[in-house]
């Protein structure tokens, strides 16, 4: 990591989990704030800008999915779900609500830190946390305008609120058109980790969320297209 201190918000109703997260991540050089509920997390988000949010799923009051939906109204910082619920349907719900990654409990120290590093690396690159040395660029594709220096995306002059993962997927496909990216290649490029069983579902959900934001008719996409059995592309 560079000299910047990343701000992480950890949200879990289990104080032991919060203590573990704080000890592990503080030891890695991150600044960690904890919250014991979704409502407390939302209150903290109104006061501070965080670079990463680690979010438990099963919490009293607002659960993790509901909290994630509310967070996305305020922040595009990456969200890592922690949960003992590991069915594909649970992960799909997490990604659909705006999450970027999903880590099963119990988790190892190496698993946690590798996921955190990967999410922060993408956030730094795609959301301007790292000073850009390349010239400012504007990409225009269909009705989209992408300002690479500010990482802003506009659709017909209306600014879109994309997560860093959605931005990364969109930029990769547009800059490499008309290449076809299979789900495993897309996952390994964007998530920067080896493809695994179930990652295809992760990619599909993020593509679906992205299409809802950029396509006039998400069911008949004109920007991000699919060749069944091969992958995704822009032409």
CSV table of C-alpha atoms in Angstrom, one decimal:
chain,number,residue,atom,x,y,z
A,1,UNK,CA,0.0,0.0,0.0
A,2,UNK,CA,1.1,3.6,-0.5
A,3,UNK,CA,1.5,6.2,2.2
A,4,UNK,CA,-2.3,7.0,2.3
A,5,UNK,CA,-4.1,5.6,5.2
A,6,UNK,CA,-7.3,3.9,4.0
A,7,UNK,CA,-10.4,4.3,6.1
A,8,UNK,CA,-12.4,1.1,6.7
A,9,UNK,CA,-15.8,0.8,8.3
A,10,UNK,CA,-16.5,-2.7,9.8
A,11,UNK,CA,-20.2,-3.4,10.6
A,12,UNK,CA,-21.2,-6.5,12.7
A,13,UNK,CA,-23.4,-7.1,15.7
A,14,UNK,CA,-20.9,-9.5,17.1
A,15,UNK,CA,-18.3,-7.6,19.2
A,16,UNK,CA,-15.8,-10.4,18.9
A,17,UNK,CA,-15.8,-10.2,15.1
A,18,UNK,CA,-15.4,-6.5,15.3
A,19,UNK,CA,-12.5,-6.8,17.6
A,20,UNK,CA,-10.8,-9.4,15.3
A,21,UNK,CA,-11.4,-7.2,12.3
A,22,UNK,CA,-10.0,-4.2,14.1
A,23,UNK,CA,-6.9,-6.0,15.3
A,24,UNK,CA,-6.1,-7.6,12.0
A,25,UNK,CA,-6.7,-4.6,9.8
A,26,UNK,CA,-5.1,-2.1,12.1
A,27,UNK,CA,-2.1,-4.3,12.0
A,28,UNK,CA,-2.0,-3.9,8.2
A,29,UNK,CA,-1.9,-0.2,8.6
A,30,UNK,CA,-5.6,0.7,8.0
A,31,UNK,CA,-7.7,3.0,10.1
A,32,UNK,CA,-10.7,1.0,11.3
A,33,UNK,CA,-14.0,2.3,12.6
A,34,UNK,CA,-16.6,-0.2,13.9
A,35,UNK,CA,-20.4,-0.1,14.0
A,36,UNK,CA,-22.6,-2.7,15.7
A,37,UNK,CA,-25.7,-2.2,13.5
A,38,UNK,CA,-26.7,-1.0,10.1
A,39,UNK,CA,-28.3,2.2,11.4
A,40,UNK,CA,-25.1,3.1,13.3
A,41,UNK,CA,-23.1,2.5,10.1
A,42,UNK,CA,-25.4,4.8,8.1
A,43,UNK,CA,-25.0,7.5,10.8
A,44,UNK,CA,-21.2,7.2,10.5
A,45,UNK,CA,-21.3,7.4,6.7
A,46,UNK,CA,-23.0,10.8,7.0
A,47,UNK,CA,-20.0,12.1,8.9
A,48,UNK,CA,-17.0,10.3,7.3
A,49,UNK,CA,-16.0,9.1,3.8
A,50,UNK,CA,-14.7,5.5,3.9
A,51,UNK,CA,-12.6,3.7,1.4
A,52,UNK,CA,-14.0,0.2,2.2
A,53,UNK,CA,-17.0,-1.1,4.1
A,54,UNK,CA,-17.0,-4.6,5.6
A,55,UNK,CA,-20.6,-5.6,6.3
A,56,UNK,CA,-22.2,-8.5,8.2
A,57,UNK,CA,-25.4,-10.0,6.7
A,58,UNK,CA,-27.3,-11.2,9.7
A,59,UNK,CA,-27.9,-8.3,11.9
A,60,UNK,CA,-31.0,-7.2,14.0
A,61,UNK,CA,-32.9,-4.2,12.6
A,62,UNK,CA,-31.5,-3.5,9.2
A,63,UNK,CA,-29.8,-6.6,7.8
A,64,UNK,CA,-26.7,-6.4,5.7
A,65,UNK,CA,-28.5,-6.4,2.4
A,66,UNK,CA,-30.9,-3.6,3.5
A,67,UNK,CA,-27.9,-1.6,4.9
A,68,UNK,CA,-26.0,-2.1,1.6
A,69,UNK,CA,-28.9,-0.7,-0.4
A,70,UNK,CA,-29.0,2.4,1.9
A,71,UNK,CA,-25.2,2.8,1.7
A,72,UNK,CA,-25.3,2.8,-2.1
A,73,UNK,CA,-27.5,6.0,-1.8
A,74,UNK,CA,-24.6,7.7,-0.1
A,75,UNK,CA,-21.3,6.0,-1.2
A,76,UNK,CA,-19.7,4.1,-4.0
A,77,UNK,CA,-17.0,2.7,-1.8
A,78,UNK,CA,-16.4,-1.1,-2.2
A,79,UNK,CA,-18.5,-3.3,0.1
A,80,UNK,CA,-17.3,-6.7,1.3
A,81,UNK,CA,-19.9,-8.9,2.8
A,82,UNK,CA,-19.0,-11.3,5.7
A,83,UNK,CA,-21.5,-14.1,6.3
A,84,UNK,CA,-21.9,-17.6,7.4
A,85,UNK,CA,-24.6,-17.9,4.7
A,86,UNK,CA,-22.8,-19.1,1.6
A,87,UNK,CA,-25.4,-20.3,-0.8
A,88,UNK,CA,-25.3,-18.9,-4.3
A,89,UNK,CA,-28.7,-17.3,-3.7
A,90,UNK,CA,-27.2,-15.5,-0.7
A,91,UNK,CA,-24.3,-14.2,-2.7
A,92,UNK,CA,-26.5,-13.2,-5.6
A,93,UNK,CA,-28.6,-11.2,-3.2
A,94,UNK,CA,-25.5,-9.5,-1.8
A,95,UNK,CA,-24.2,-8.5,-5.2
A,96,UNK,CA,-27.7,-7.4,-6.3
A,97,UNK,CA,-27.9,-5.1,-3.4
A,98,UNK,CA,-24.7,-3.4,-4.4
A,99,UNK,CA,-21.9,-5.5,-2.8
A,100,UNK,CA,-18.6,-6.0,-4.5
A,101,UNK,CA,-17.3,-9.2,-2.8
A,102,UNK,CA,-18.5,-11.9,-0.4
A,103,UNK,CA,-16.3,-13.7,2.2
A,104,UNK,CA,-17.6,-16.7,4.1
A,105,UNK,CA,-17.3,-17.0,7.9
A,106,UNK,CA,-15.2,-18.3,9.4
A,107,UNK,CA,-12.5,-16.6,7.4
A,108,UNK,CA,-8.7,-16.8,7.6
A,109,UNK,CA,-6.4,-13.9,8.1
A,110,UNK,CA,-4.9,-14.3,4.6
A,111,UNK,CA,-8.3,-14.5,2.9
A,112,UNK,CA,-9.5,-11.4,4.6
A,113,UNK,CA,-6.4,-9.3,3.9
A,114,UNK,CA,-6.2,-10.4,0.3
A,115,UNK,CA,-9.8,-9.5,-0.4
A,116,UNK,CA,-9.3,-6.1,1.4
A,117,UNK,CA,-6.2,-5.4,-0.6
A,118,UNK,CA,-7.9,-6.3,-3.9
A,119,UNK,CA,-10.9,-4.1,-3.2
A,120,UNK,CA,-8.8,-1.1,-2.1
A,121,UNK,CA,-6.5,-1.5,-5.1
A,122,UNK,CA,-9.5,-1.2,-7.5
A,123,UNK,CA,-10.9,1.7,-5.5
A,124,UNK,CA,-7.6,3.5,-5.6
A,125,UNK,CA,-7.2,3.0,-9.4
A,126,UNK,CA,-10.8,3.5,-10.5
A,127,UNK,CA,-12.0,6.1,-8.1
A,128,UNK,CA,-9.0,8.5,-8.1
A,129,UNK,CA,-7.4,7.5,-4.8
A,130,UNK,CA,-4.1,7.3,-6.7
A,131,UNK,CA,-2.8,10.3,-8.6
A,132,UNK,CA,-3.0,9.7,-12.3
A,133,UNK,CA,0.1,10.2,-14.4
A,134,UNK,CA,-1.5,9.6,-17.7
A,135,UNK,CA,-3.0,12.4,-19.7
A,136,UNK,CA,-6.7,13.2,-19.2
A,137,UNK,CA,-8.9,11.1,-21.5
A,138,UNK,CA,-12.5,11.2,-22.5
A,139,UNK,CA,-14.1,8.1,-24.0
A,140,UNK,CA,-17.3,8.4,-26.0
A,141,UNK,CA,-19.3,5.2,-26.8
A,142,UNK,CA,-22.9,5.3,-27.9
A,143,UNK,CA,-24.6,7.7,-25.5
A,144,UNK,CA,-21.9,7.2,-22.8
A,145,UNK,CA,-19.2,9.6,-22.0
A,146,UNK,CA,-16.4,8.4,-19.7
A,147,UNK,CA,-14.0,11.0,-18.1
A,148,UNK,CA,-11.0,8.9,-17.1
A,149,UNK,CA,-9.4,11.7,-15.1
A,150,UNK,CA,-12.4,12.1,-12.8
A,151,UNK,CA,-13.8,8.6,-13.2
A,152,UNK,CA,-17.2,10.0,-14.0
A,153,UNK,CA,-19.6,8.3,-16.5
A,154,UNK,CA,-22.4,10.3,-18.1
A,155,UNK,CA,-25.4,8.9,-20.1
A,156,UNK,CA,-26.9,11.6,-22.3
A,157,UNK,CA,-25.4,14.3,-20.0
A,158,UNK,CA,-26.8,12.6,-16.9
A,159,UNK,CA,-24.2,11.5,-14.5
A,160,UNK,CA,-24.4,7.8,-13.5
A,161,UNK,CA,-23.6,6.5,-10.0
A,162,UNK,CA,-21.5,3.4,-10.7
A,163,UNK,CA,-19.6,1.4,-8.1
A,164,UNK,CA,-15.9,1.0,-8.7
A,165,UNK,CA,-16.4,-2.6,-9.9
A,166,UNK,CA,-19.1,-1.5,-12.4
A,167,UNK,CA,-16.8,1.2,-13.6
A,168,UNK,CA,-13.9,-1.2,-14.0
A,169,UNK,CA,-16.0,-3.7,-16.0
A,170,UNK,CA,-17.4,-0.9,-18.3
A,171,UNK,CA,-14.0,0.6,-18.9
A,172,UNK,CA,-12.3,-2.7,-19.6
A,173,UNK,CA,-15.0,-3.8,-22.2
A,174,UNK,CA,-15.1,-0.4,-24.0
A,175,UNK,CA,-11.3,0.1,-24.2
A,176,UNK,CA,-10.8,-3.4,-25.5
A,177,UNK,CA,-13.7,-3.6,-27.9
A,178,UNK,CA,-14.5,-5.8,-29.8
A,179,UNK,CA,-12.7,-8.4,-27.7
A,180,UNK,CA,-14.9,-11.0,-26.1
A,181,UNK,CA,-14.3,-11.5,-22.4
A,182,UNK,CA,-15.3,-14.8,-21.0
A,183,UNK,CA,-16.6,-14.8,-17.4
A,184,UNK,CA,-13.4,-16.3,-16.0
A,185,UNK,CA,-11.2,-13.9,-17.9
A,186,UNK,CA,-13.4,-10.9,-16.8
A,187,UNK,CA,-13.3,-12.1,-13.2
A,188,UNK,CA,-9.6,-12.6,-13.0
A,189,UNK,CA,-8.9,-9.3,-14.7
A,190,UNK,CA,-11.3,-7.2,-12.6
A,191,UNK,CA,-11.2,-9.0,-9.3
A,192,UNK,CA,-7.5,-9.8,-9.7
A,193,UNK,CA,-7.8,-13.3,-8.2
A,194,UNK,CA,-8.1,-16.8,-9.6
A,195,UNK,CA,-11.4,-17.8,-11.1
A,196,UNK,CA,-13.4,-20.2,-8.8
A,197,UNK,CA,-16.7,-22.1,-9.0
A,198,UNK,CA,-19.4,-19.6,-8.5
A,199,UNK,CA,-17.5,-16.6,-9.8
A,200,UNK,CA,-19.5,-16.8,-13.0
A,201,UNK,CA,-22.6,-15.8,-11.0
A,202,UNK,CA,-20.7,-12.9,-9.5
A,203,UNK,CA,-19.8,-11.6,-13.0
A,204,UNK,CA,-23.4,-12.1,-14.2
A,205,UNK,CA,-24.9,-10.1,-11.4
A,206,UNK,CA,-22.5,-7.2,-11.9
A,207,UNK,CA,-23.2,-7.2,-15.6
A,208,UNK,CA,-26.9,-7.1,-14.9
A,209,UNK,CA,-26.6,-4.3,-12.5
A,210,UNK,CA,-24.4,-2.3,-14.9
A,211,UNK,CA,-26.9,-2.8,-17.8
A,212,UNK,CA,-29.7,-1.5,-15.6
A,213,UNK,CA,-27.8,1.8,-15.4
A,214,UNK,CA,-26.4,2.2,-18.9
A,215,UNK,CA,-28.9,0.5,-21.2
A,216,UNK,CA,-32.1,2.0,-22.5
A,217,UNK,CA,-33.5,-1.6,-22.5
A,218,UNK,CA,-31.5,-3.9,-20.2
A,219,UNK,CA,-33.2,-6.9,-21.7
A,220,UNK,CA,-32.0,-6.0,-25.2
A,221,UNK,CA,-28.6,-4.4,-24.5
A,222,UNK,CA,-26.9,-2.3,-27.2
A,223,UNK,CA,-23.8,-1.4,-25.2
A,224,UNK,CA,-22.6,-4.5,-23.4
A,225,UNK,CA,-23.6,-7.5,-25.5
A,226,UNK,CA,-23.4,-11.3,-24.8
A,227,UNK,CA,-22.4,-14.2,-27.0
A,228,UNK,CA,-23.8,-17.2,-25.2
A,229,UNK,CA,-21.2,-19.6,-24.3
A,230,UNK,CA,-18.3,-17.2,-25.0
A,231,UNK,CA,-18.7,-14.0,-23.0
A,232,UNK,CA,-19.3,-10.3,-23.0
A,233,UNK,CA,-18.1,-7.5,-25.4
A,234,UNK,CA,-18.7,-4.1,-26.8
A,235,UNK,CA,-18.6,-3.3,-30.5
